[in-house]
Amino acid sequence: MSSATSRNILALIGVCLASLLFGLEISSVPVVLSKLKDVLGADFRDLQWIMNAYTIACTTVLMATGTLADRFGRKRVMAITTITFGVASLLCGLSSSAGALIAARFLQGLAGGAMFTCSVAVLSHQFQDGKARGRAFVAWSVISGIGLGFGPAIGGLIVALADWQWVFLVHVPLAMIALLFIGAGVTESRDPEAGQLDLAGIITLSLAVFGFSYLITQDGELGGGLRMAIGLASLLAFGAFLWAERVSSHPMFDFSVFRIRPFSGAIMGGIGMNFSYWPFIIYLPIYFSSGLGYDATTTGTLLLAYTIPFMLMPPMAEFIRARFGARVAIPLGLLTLGVGFLAMRVGAGAEAASWKTLLPGTLIAGVGIGLTNSPTTNTTTGSVSADRAGMASGIDISARLITLAINIAVFGLLLVKGIHAYLEAALGTSIDESQLRAAAERIAGGDLSALASHVTGATPSTTLAHDALVHGFGWLMLYGGLGAIVLAMLSFTIFGSGTVRQEAARPCTDTP
């Protein structure tokens, strides 16, 4: 084996490990959220921010990382971000309060998003031969998918065998191992003509995403005037972002690509997946644990039914795309995803609801996400010229993560509103409105004892809280299902009457 081949293998191992870490931090953490409620005293909003801090941070660095890596060296930037990810994971595991964990998660998201972006650039340069590059990206995609697909089970197993901290601490030695392989295998590369950072675009977009997420997440705590002020500031930040991208000589987003119908139709696929499937995985463990009474290990195992089809369906998805075009493949995937959510709602509403009644819906939703993901990625990059593929991929991933961040907040708001509506109908005026709102938030976080001091009579308070929780989750499943179906129709319409067939698929990512 030649030295170049050996270096390429070492580089591939290091990059794949880094991408595995990125995926695990998205899908393994939801399983331990209920544990964090007890050990850190985290309330429902804290739990939302523990997840969303990571996602929002990722969006702030995606487009900037490519420029920094091109200018200062792709190997150097990836090594720095891998070290930072390990340090941030250590800080997460050592956190003694919800606030400290949220701050550490934000740092972890900054490093994770940058690390993930660097991995694409490193592999593209490291493997110059087309066939070798294709094989490398297939291996990278599979490992990334394992991180996302098996994350819930891995998180549940860790909680069963050790303390919750190890869900984060396990990434420290893994990051060190990845760093060793990156150092030994990756060849340094730069772009002498690298563009300048679009600081105005980065700052305004980050402020807009954070503002909208904060507005939705903190809805119950904000007065009317403050709510209006934050909403207006977020809109102004987004308007400033649009203006900055129009006047910048090095914009993050070239909005002219949205005139390309296949690109815009495919973007609906990325938005649709993160409108329903990925934000719901944050809350589904609460339903399994508090709604159905399963422990963390069982919950993690059950979540495999939700995620495994995502890993198994790409070959079928690419066959459909090659045979019928992206105009059929992407809307079909979103439609299947929507049907899965509606089936979950039926299963959750069954009189003797259990994992068995929920299983058909979770499997169908997983099939839907698997049918949607790779055609979306391949179409967004394949519908533009080769020199704009990186920018198109950046817009695709950014659209996904921005939609994810906002919908994590929306799902939390809907869950609380659904529980609140059920309690209000059941209790009437027997409980003060502020206490009712507080109880709804506690129940949304899985605390079924929230009504113990407020309910008297034949119906136990835990039964009422349980029924309210199930009712709230019904709202989430309905929202996710109908939203995916609407976006499927919108995608089909945007594509137009022609079909899009990308026979030679580009390497795809398994980003949420």
Coordinates of C-alpha atoms in Angstrom, one line a residue:
M1 CA 0.0 0.0 0.0
S2 CA 1.4 3.4 -1.0
S3 CA 2.1 6.1 1.5
A4 CA -0.5 8.3 -0.2
T5 CA -3.2 5.6 0.1
S6 CA -2.3 5.1 3.7
R7 CA -2.6 8.8 4.4
N8 CA -6.0 8.9 2.7
I9 CA -7.3 6.0 4.8
L10 CA -6.1 7.8 8.0
A11 CA -7.7 11.0 6.8
L12 CA -11.0 9.3 6.0
I13 CA -11.1 7.7 9.5
G14 CA -10.5 11.0 11.2
V15 CA -13.1 12.9 9.1
C16 CA -15.7 10.1 9.6
L17 CA -15.1 10.1 13.4
A18 CA -15.6 13.9 13.4
S19 CA -18.9 13.6 11.5
L20 CA -20.0 10.8 13.8
L21 CA -19.6 13.1 16.7
F22 CA -21.6 15.8 15.0
G23 CA -24.5 13.5 14.4
L24 CA -24.4 11.9 17.9
E25 CA -24.8 15.4 19.5
I26 CA -28.0 16.0 17.6
S27 CA -29.8 12.6 18.2
S28 CA -28.4 11.2 21.5
V29 CA -29.0 14.2 23.8
P30 CA -32.9 14.2 23.6
V31 CA -32.9 10.9 25.5
V32 CA -31.3 12.4 28.5
L33 CA -33.4 15.6 28.7
S34 CA -35.8 14.2 31.2
K35 CA -32.8 13.3 33.4
L36 CA -31.5 16.9 33.2
K37 CA -34.8 18.1 34.5
D38 CA -34.2 16.3 37.7
V39 CA -30.4 16.7 38.2
L40 CA -30.0 20.3 37.0
G41 CA -33.4 21.6 37.9
A42 CA -34.0 22.5 34.3
D43 CA -37.5 23.6 33.3
F44 CA -39.1 23.0 30.0
R45 CA -37.7 26.2 28.4
D46 CA -34.2 25.2 29.6
L47 CA -34.6 21.8 27.9
Q48 CA -35.5 23.5 24.6
W49 CA -32.5 25.8 24.8
I50 CA -30.2 22.9 25.6
M51 CA -31.1 21.5 22.2
N52 CA -31.5 24.7 20.3
A53 CA -28.2 26.3 21.5
Y54 CA -26.4 23.6 19.5
T55 CA -28.5 24.1 16.4
I56 CA -28.5 27.9 16.4
A57 CA -24.7 27.9 16.9
C58 CA -24.3 25.6 13.9
T59 CA -26.1 28.0 11.6
T60 CA -23.8 30.9 12.6
V61 CA -20.6 29.1 11.3
L62 CA -21.7 27.0 8.3
M63 CA -21.0 29.6 5.7
A64 CA -18.1 31.3 7.4
T65 CA -16.1 28.1 8.0
G66 CA -15.5 27.4 4.3
T67 CA -13.9 30.8 3.8
L68 CA -11.8 30.5 6.9
A69 CA -10.7 27.0 5.9
D70 CA -9.8 28.1 2.4
R71 CA -7.8 31.0 3.8
F72 CA -6.0 29.6 6.8
G73 CA -5.8 25.9 5.8
R74 CA -8.5 23.2 5.8
K75 CA -6.5 20.8 8.0
R76 CA -5.6 23.5 10.5
V77 CA -9.2 24.7 10.8
M78 CA -10.5 21.2 11.1
A79 CA -8.0 20.4 13.8
I80 CA -8.9 23.5 15.8
T81 CA -12.6 22.9 15.6
T82 CA -12.1 19.2 16.6
I83 CA -10.1 20.3 19.7
T84 CA -12.8 22.9 20.5
F85 CA -15.5 20.3 20.2
G86 CA -13.7 18.1 22.6
V87 CA -13.3 20.9 25.1
A88 CA -16.9 22.0 24.7
S89 CA -18.0 18.4 25.3
L90 CA -16.0 18.3 28.5
L91 CA -17.6 21.6 29.7
C92 CA -21.0 20.1 28.9
G93 CA -20.3 17.0 31.0
L94 CA -19.0 19.2 33.9
S95 CA -21.9 21.6 33.9
S96 CA -23.7 21.9 37.2
S97 CA -26.6 24.1 36.1
A98 CA -28.9 24.4 33.1
G99 CA -27.4 27.8 32.2
A100 CA -23.8 26.5 32.1
L101 CA -24.9 23.5 30.0
I102 CA -26.7 25.8 27.5
A103 CA -23.6 28.0 27.2
A104 CA -21.4 24.9 26.7
R105 CA -23.8 23.5 24.1
F106 CA -23.6 26.8 22.1
L107 CA -19.8 26.4 22.0
Q108 CA -20.2 22.8 21.1
G109 CA -22.5 23.8 18.2
L110 CA -20.1 26.4 16.9
A111 CA -17.3 23.7 16.9
G112 CA -19.6 21.0 15.5
G113 CA -21.0 23.0 12.7
A114 CA -17.5 24.1 11.6
M115 CA -16.1 20.6 12.0
F116 CA -18.9 19.2 9.8
T117 CA -18.3 21.8 7.1
C118 CA -14.6 21.2 7.1
S119 CA -15.1 17.5 6.7
V120 CA -16.6 18.1 3.2
A121 CA -13.8 20.4 2.1
V122 CA -11.1 18.1 3.5
L123 CA -12.5 15.0 1.7
S124 CA -13.0 16.9 -1.6
H125 CA -9.3 17.9 -1.6
Q126 CA -7.8 14.7 -0.1
F127 CA -9.4 12.4 -2.7
Q128 CA -8.5 13.8 -6.1
D129 CA -9.5 10.7 -8.1
G130 CA -13.2 10.7 -8.9
K131 CA -13.9 7.0 -8.0
A132 CA -11.9 7.2 -4.8
R133 CA -13.7 10.4 -3.8
G134 CA -17.1 8.8 -4.4
R135 CA -16.2 5.8 -2.2
A136 CA -14.9 8.2 0.5
F137 CA -18.1 10.2 0.5
V138 CA -20.2 7.0 0.7
A139 CA -18.2 5.9 3.7
W140 CA -18.5 9.3 5.3
S141 CA -22.3 9.4 4.6
V142 CA -22.8 6.0 6.2
I143 CA -20.9 6.9 9.3
S144 CA -22.7 10.3 9.6
G145 CA -26.0 8.4 9.3
I146 CA -25.0 6.0 12.0
G147 CA -24.4 8.9 14.4
L148 CA -27.9 10.3 13.7
G149 CA -29.7 6.9 13.4
F150 CA -28.2 5.1 16.5
G151 CA -27.8 8.2 18.6
P152 CA -31.0 7.7 20.6
A153 CA -30.1 4.1 21.4
I154 CA -26.5 5.0 22.3
G155 CA -27.8 7.8 24.6
G156 CA -30.2 5.5 26.3
L157 CA -27.5 2.8 26.8
I158 CA -25.1 5.3 28.3
V159 CA -27.7 6.6 30.8
A160 CA -28.5 3.0 31.7
L161 CA -24.9 2.1 32.4
A162 CA -23.4 5.4 33.7
D163 CA -24.3 9.0 34.6
W164 CA -25.9 11.4 32.2
Q165 CA -22.6 13.4 31.9
W166 CA -21.1 10.6 29.8
V167 CA -23.5 11.4 27.0
F168 CA -21.2 14.4 26.6
L169 CA -18.0 13.2 28.1
V170 CA -17.7 10.2 25.7
H171 CA -17.0 12.7 22.9
V172 CA -13.8 13.9 24.6
P173 CA -11.7 10.7 23.9
L174 CA -13.4 10.3 20.5
A175 CA -12.5 13.8 19.5
M176 CA -8.8 13.1 20.6
I177 CA -8.8 10.0 18.5
A178 CA -10.2 11.8 15.5
L179 CA -7.6 14.5 16.0
L180 CA -4.8 12.0 15.8
F181 CA -6.1 10.5 12.5
I182 CA -6.6 14.0 11.1
G183 CA -3.1 15.0 12.0
A184 CA -1.6 11.9 10.6
G185 CA -3.6 11.7 7.4
V186 CA -5.0 15.0 6.2
T187 CA -2.9 16.9 3.7
E188 CA -2.9 20.7 4.3
S189 CA -4.5 22.7 1.5
R190 CA -5.5 26.4 1.0
D191 CA -7.2 28.5 -1.6
P192 CA -4.9 31.5 -2.4
E193 CA -7.9 33.3 -3.9
A194 CA -10.2 32.7 -0.9
G195 CA -12.9 35.4 -0.6
Q196 CA -13.6 37.6 2.4
L197 CA -15.9 36.8 5.3
D198 CA -19.4 38.1 4.9
L199 CA -19.5 39.4 8.5
A200 CA -22.7 41.5 7.9
G201 CA -24.5 38.5 6.6
I202 CA -23.3 36.2 9.4
I203 CA -24.3 38.6 12.1
T204 CA -27.7 39.7 10.8
L205 CA -28.8 36.1 10.0
S206 CA -27.7 34.8 13.4
L207 CA -29.6 37.6 15.2
A208 CA -32.7 36.9 13.1
V209 CA -32.7 33.2 13.9
F210 CA -31.9 33.7 17.6
G211 CA -34.6 36.4 17.9
F212 CA -37.4 34.3 16.3
S213 CA -36.4 31.3 18.4
Y214 CA -36.3 33.3 21.6
L215 CA -39.6 34.9 20.8
I216 CA -41.3 31.6 20.3
T217 CA -39.6 29.8 23.2
Q218 CA -40.2 32.5 25.8
D219 CA -43.7 33.3 24.6
G220 CA -45.4 32.8 28.0
E221 CA -42.8 35.0 29.8
L222 CA -42.9 38.0 27.5
G223 CA -45.3 40.9 27.9
G224 CA -47.1 42.3 24.8
G225 CA -44.7 45.2 24.3
L226 CA -41.6 43.2 24.7
R227 CA -42.9 40.5 22.4
M228 CA -43.6 43.0 19.7
A229 CA -40.2 44.6 20.1
I230 CA -38.4 41.3 19.8
G231 CA -40.5 40.3 16.8
L232 CA -39.8 43.7 15.1
A233 CA -36.1 43.5 15.9
S234 CA -35.9 40.0 14.4
L235 CA -37.7 41.1 11.3
L236 CA -35.4 44.1 10.9
A237 CA -32.4 41.8 11.3
F238 CA -33.7 39.5 8.6
G239 CA -34.3 42.4 6.4
A240 CA -30.8 43.7 7.0
F241 CA -29.5 40.2 6.1
L242 CA -31.4 40.3 2.7
W243 CA -30.0 43.8 2.0
A244 CA -26.4 42.8 3.1
E245 CA -26.4 39.8 0.7
R246 CA -27.6 42.0 -2.2
V247 CA -24.8 44.6 -1.7
S248 CA -21.9 42.3 -0.6
S249 CA -19.2 41.5 -3.0
H250 CA -18.7 38.1 -1.2
P251 CA -22.3 37.1 -0.1
M252 CA -23.0 33.9 1.8
F253 CA -26.2 33.5 -0.2
D254 CA -26.6 34.1 -3.9
F255 CA -30.4 34.4 -4.1
S256 CA -30.4 34.2 -7.9
V257 CA -30.2 30.4 -7.5
F258 CA -33.8 30.4 -6.2
R259 CA -34.9 31.3 -9.8
I260 CA -33.8 27.7 -10.7
R261 CA -37.0 25.7 -10.2
P262 CA -35.3 22.4 -9.4
F263 CA -33.2 24.1 -6.7
S264 CA -36.2 25.8 -5.1
G265 CA -38.3 22.7 -5.3
A266 CA -35.6 20.7 -3.6
I267 CA -35.1 23.3 -0.9
M268 CA -38.7 22.6 0.2
G269 CA -37.5 19.0 0.9
G270 CA -34.8 20.2 3.3
I271 CA -37.3 22.6 5.0
G272 CA -40.0 19.8 5.2
M273 CA -37.7 17.3 6.9
N274 CA -36.8 19.9 9.6
F275 CA -40.3 21.2 9.8
S276 CA -41.5 17.9 11.3
Y277 CA -39.2 14.9 11.6
W278 CA -36.0 16.3 13.2
P279 CA -37.6 18.7 15.7
F280 CA -40.0 16.0 16.8
I281 CA -37.1 13.7 17.8
I282 CA -36.4 16.2 20.6
Y283 CA -39.8 15.7 22.2
L284 CA -40.6 12.1 21.3
P285 CA -38.5 10.8 24.2
I286 CA -40.8 12.7 26.6
Y287 CA -43.8 11.0 25.1
F288 CA -42.2 7.6 25.4
S289 CA -41.1 8.1 29.0
S290 CA -44.0 10.1 30.5
G291 CA -46.8 9.3 28.1
L292 CA -46.1 5.6 27.8
G293 CA -44.0 5.0 30.9
Y294 CA -40.8 3.6 29.4
D295 CA -37.3 4.0 30.8
A296 CA -34.4 5.7 29.0
T297 CA -33.0 2.5 27.6
T298 CA -36.3 1.3 26.2
T299 CA -37.0 4.8 24.9
G300 CA -33.7 4.9 23.1
T301 CA -34.4 1.5 21.6
L302 CA -37.8 2.5 20.4
L303 CA -36.5 5.6 18.7
L304 CA -34.5 3.3 16.4
A305 CA -37.9 2.6 14.7
Y306 CA -38.0 6.3 14.0
T307 CA -34.4 6.6 12.7
I308 CA -33.3 3.3 11.2
P309 CA -35.5 3.6 8.0
F310 CA -33.7 7.0 7.5
M311 CA -30.5 5.0 7.0
L312 CA -31.9 2.2 4.9
M313 CA -33.9 4.1 2.3
P314 CA -31.3 6.1 0.4
P315 CA -30.8 3.4 -2.3
M316 CA -34.6 3.3 -3.0
A317 CA -34.7 7.1 -2.9
E318 CA -32.0 7.4 -5.5
F319 CA -33.7 4.8 -7.7
I320 CA -36.9 6.8 -7.6
R321 CA -35.1 10.0 -8.4
A322 CA -33.2 8.4 -11.3
R323 CA -36.4 6.7 -12.7
F324 CA -39.0 9.4 -12.1
G325 CA -37.1 12.6 -11.3
A326 CA -36.7 14.8 -8.3
R327 CA -40.1 16.3 -8.9
V328 CA -41.6 12.9 -7.9
A329 CA -39.0 11.7 -5.4
I330 CA -38.9 14.7 -3.1
P331 CA -42.7 15.4 -2.8
L332 CA -43.3 11.6 -2.4
G333 CA -40.9 11.5 0.5
L334 CA -42.5 14.5 2.2
L335 CA -46.0 13.0 1.6
T336 CA -44.9 9.7 3.2
L337 CA -43.4 11.7 6.1
G338 CA -46.7 13.5 6.6
V339 CA -48.7 10.3 6.5
G340 CA -46.4 8.8 9.1
F341 CA -47.0 11.7 11.5
L342 CA -50.8 11.4 11.0
A343 CA -50.5 7.6 11.6
M344 CA -48.6 8.4 14.8
R345 CA -51.4 10.6 15.9
V346 CA -53.9 7.8 15.4
G347 CA -51.7 5.4 17.3
A348 CA -51.1 7.9 20.2
G349 CA -54.9 8.4 20.5
A350 CA -55.7 4.7 20.7
E351 CA -57.4 3.6 24.0
A352 CA -54.5 1.2 24.9
A353 CA -51.7 3.3 23.3
S354 CA -48.3 1.7 23.4
W355 CA -45.2 1.4 21.3
K356 CA -47.1 -1.1 19.1
T357 CA -49.8 1.4 18.2
L358 CA -47.1 4.0 17.5
L359 CA -44.8 1.7 15.6
P360 CA -46.5 2.0 12.1
G361 CA -46.4 5.8 12.2
T362 CA -42.8 6.0 13.3
L363 CA -41.7 3.5 10.6
I364 CA -43.6 5.3 7.9
A365 CA -42.2 8.7 9.0
G366 CA -38.7 7.2 8.9
V367 CA -39.2 5.8 5.4
G368 CA -40.4 9.3 4.4
I369 CA -37.3 11.0 5.7
G370 CA -35.1 8.4 4.0
L371 CA -36.9 9.0 0.7
T372 CA -36.5 12.7 1.0
N373 CA -32.9 13.3 2.2
S374 CA -30.5 12.2 -0.5
P375 CA -32.7 13.4 -3.5
T376 CA -32.9 16.8 -1.8
T377 CA -29.1 17.1 -1.4
N378 CA -28.3 15.8 -4.8
T379 CA -30.8 18.0 -6.5
T380 CA -29.8 21.2 -4.8
T381 CA -26.1 20.7 -5.7
G382 CA -26.8 19.1 -9.1
S383 CA -29.2 21.8 -10.4
V384 CA -26.5 24.5 -10.4
S385 CA -23.1 24.7 -12.2
A386 CA -20.2 22.9 -10.6
D387 CA -18.5 26.2 -9.4
R388 CA -21.7 27.0 -7.4
A389 CA -22.3 23.6 -5.9
G390 CA -20.6 24.5 -2.6
M391 CA -22.7 27.6 -2.2
A392 CA -25.9 25.7 -3.1
S393 CA -25.0 23.0 -0.5
G394 CA -24.4 25.7 2.0
I395 CA -27.8 27.2 1.4
D396 CA -29.4 23.8 1.6
I397 CA -27.8 23.0 5.0
S398 CA -28.5 26.4 6.3
A399 CA -32.1 26.2 5.4
R400 CA -32.4 22.9 7.2
L401 CA -30.7 24.1 10.4
I402 CA -32.6 27.4 10.5
T403 CA -35.9 25.5 10.0
L404 CA -34.9 23.1 12.7
A405 CA -34.0 25.8 15.2
I406 CA -37.3 27.6 14.7
N407 CA -39.4 24.5 14.8
I408 CA -37.8 23.2 17.9
A409 CA -39.2 26.3 19.5
V410 CA -42.6 26.0 17.6
F411 CA -43.0 22.4 18.7
G412 CA -42.4 23.3 22.3
L413 CA -44.9 26.2 22.1
L414 CA -47.5 23.9 20.5
L415 CA -47.0 21.2 23.1
V416 CA -47.5 23.7 26.0
K417 CA -50.6 25.2 24.3
G418 CA -52.1 21.8 23.7
I419 CA -51.6 20.8 27.3
H420 CA -52.9 24.2 28.5
A421 CA -56.1 23.9 26.3
Y422 CA -56.8 20.4 27.7
L423 CA -56.3 21.5 31.3
E424 CA -58.4 24.6 30.8
A425 CA -61.3 22.6 29.5
A426 CA -61.0 20.0 32.3
L427 CA -60.4 22.4 35.3
G428 CA -62.2 25.6 34.2
T429 CA -61.6 28.4 36.7
S430 CA -60.6 26.2 39.6
I431 CA -56.9 27.0 39.0
D432 CA -55.3 30.4 38.5
E433 CA -54.2 31.2 34.9
S434 CA -50.6 31.7 35.8
Q435 CA -50.5 28.4 37.8
L436 CA -52.2 26.7 34.9
R437 CA -49.6 27.9 32.5
A438 CA -46.8 26.9 34.8
A439 CA -48.4 23.4 35.3
A440 CA -48.7 23.0 31.5
E441 CA -44.9 23.7 31.1
R442 CA -44.0 21.3 33.8
I443 CA -46.2 18.6 32.2
A444 CA -44.6 19.3 28.8
G445 CA -41.3 18.5 30.4
G446 CA -42.6 15.2 31.6
D447 CA -43.5 16.1 35.2
L448 CA -46.9 14.4 35.7
S449 CA -47.0 15.5 39.4
A450 CA -47.5 19.2 38.4
L451 CA -51.2 19.2 39.3
A452 CA -50.9 17.4 42.6
S453 CA -51.8 20.4 44.7
H454 CA -54.5 21.7 42.4
V455 CA -56.7 18.7 41.6
T456 CA -59.2 17.1 44.0
G457 CA -61.9 14.6 43.2
A458 CA -62.3 11.2 41.5
T459 CA -59.8 11.8 38.7
P460 CA -56.1 11.5 40.0
S461 CA -54.0 14.5 39.1
T462 CA -51.4 12.3 37.4
T463 CA -54.1 10.8 35.1
L464 CA -55.3 14.3 34.2
A465 CA -51.7 15.4 33.5
H466 CA -51.0 12.3 31.4
D467 CA -54.1 12.8 29.3
A468 CA -53.2 16.5 28.8
L469 CA -49.7 15.5 27.7
V470 CA -51.1 13.0 25.2
H471 CA -53.5 15.7 23.9
G472 CA -50.6 18.1 23.5
F473 CA -48.6 15.5 21.5
G474 CA -51.6 15.0 19.3
W475 CA -51.2 18.7 18.3
L476 CA -47.5 18.1 17.5
M477 CA -48.2 15.1 15.3
L478 CA -51.0 16.9 13.5
Y479 CA -48.9 20.0 12.9
G480 CA -45.9 17.9 11.7
G481 CA -48.1 15.8 9.4
L482 CA -50.1 18.5 7.8
G483 CA -47.0 20.7 7.4
A484 CA -45.1 18.0 5.6
I485 CA -48.0 17.4 3.3
V486 CA -48.4 21.1 2.5
L487 CA -44.7 21.4 1.8
A488 CA -44.9 18.3 -0.5
M489 CA -47.5 20.0 -2.6
L490 CA -45.6 23.2 -2.6
S491 CA -42.4 21.4 -3.7
F492 CA -44.3 19.6 -6.5
T493 CA -45.7 22.8 -7.7
I494 CA -42.4 24.7 -7.7
F495 CA -40.7 22.0 -9.7
G496 CA -43.1 22.6 -12.5
S497 CA -44.1 20.2 -15.2
G498 CA -40.7 19.0 -16.1
T499 CA -38.8 16.3 -14.2
V500 CA -35.3 16.4 -12.8
R501 CA -33.1 13.4 -13.3
Q502 CA -29.6 13.4 -11.9
E503 CA -28.3 10.0 -13.1
A504 CA -24.9 10.6 -11.6
A505 CA -25.6 11.4 -8.0
R506 CA -23.3 13.7 -6.2
P507 CA -22.1 12.6 -2.7
C508 CA -24.9 13.3 -0.3
T509 CA -24.9 14.4 3.4
D510 CA -27.1 13.0 6.1
T511 CA -27.5 16.4 7.8
P512 CA -30.9 16.8 9.5

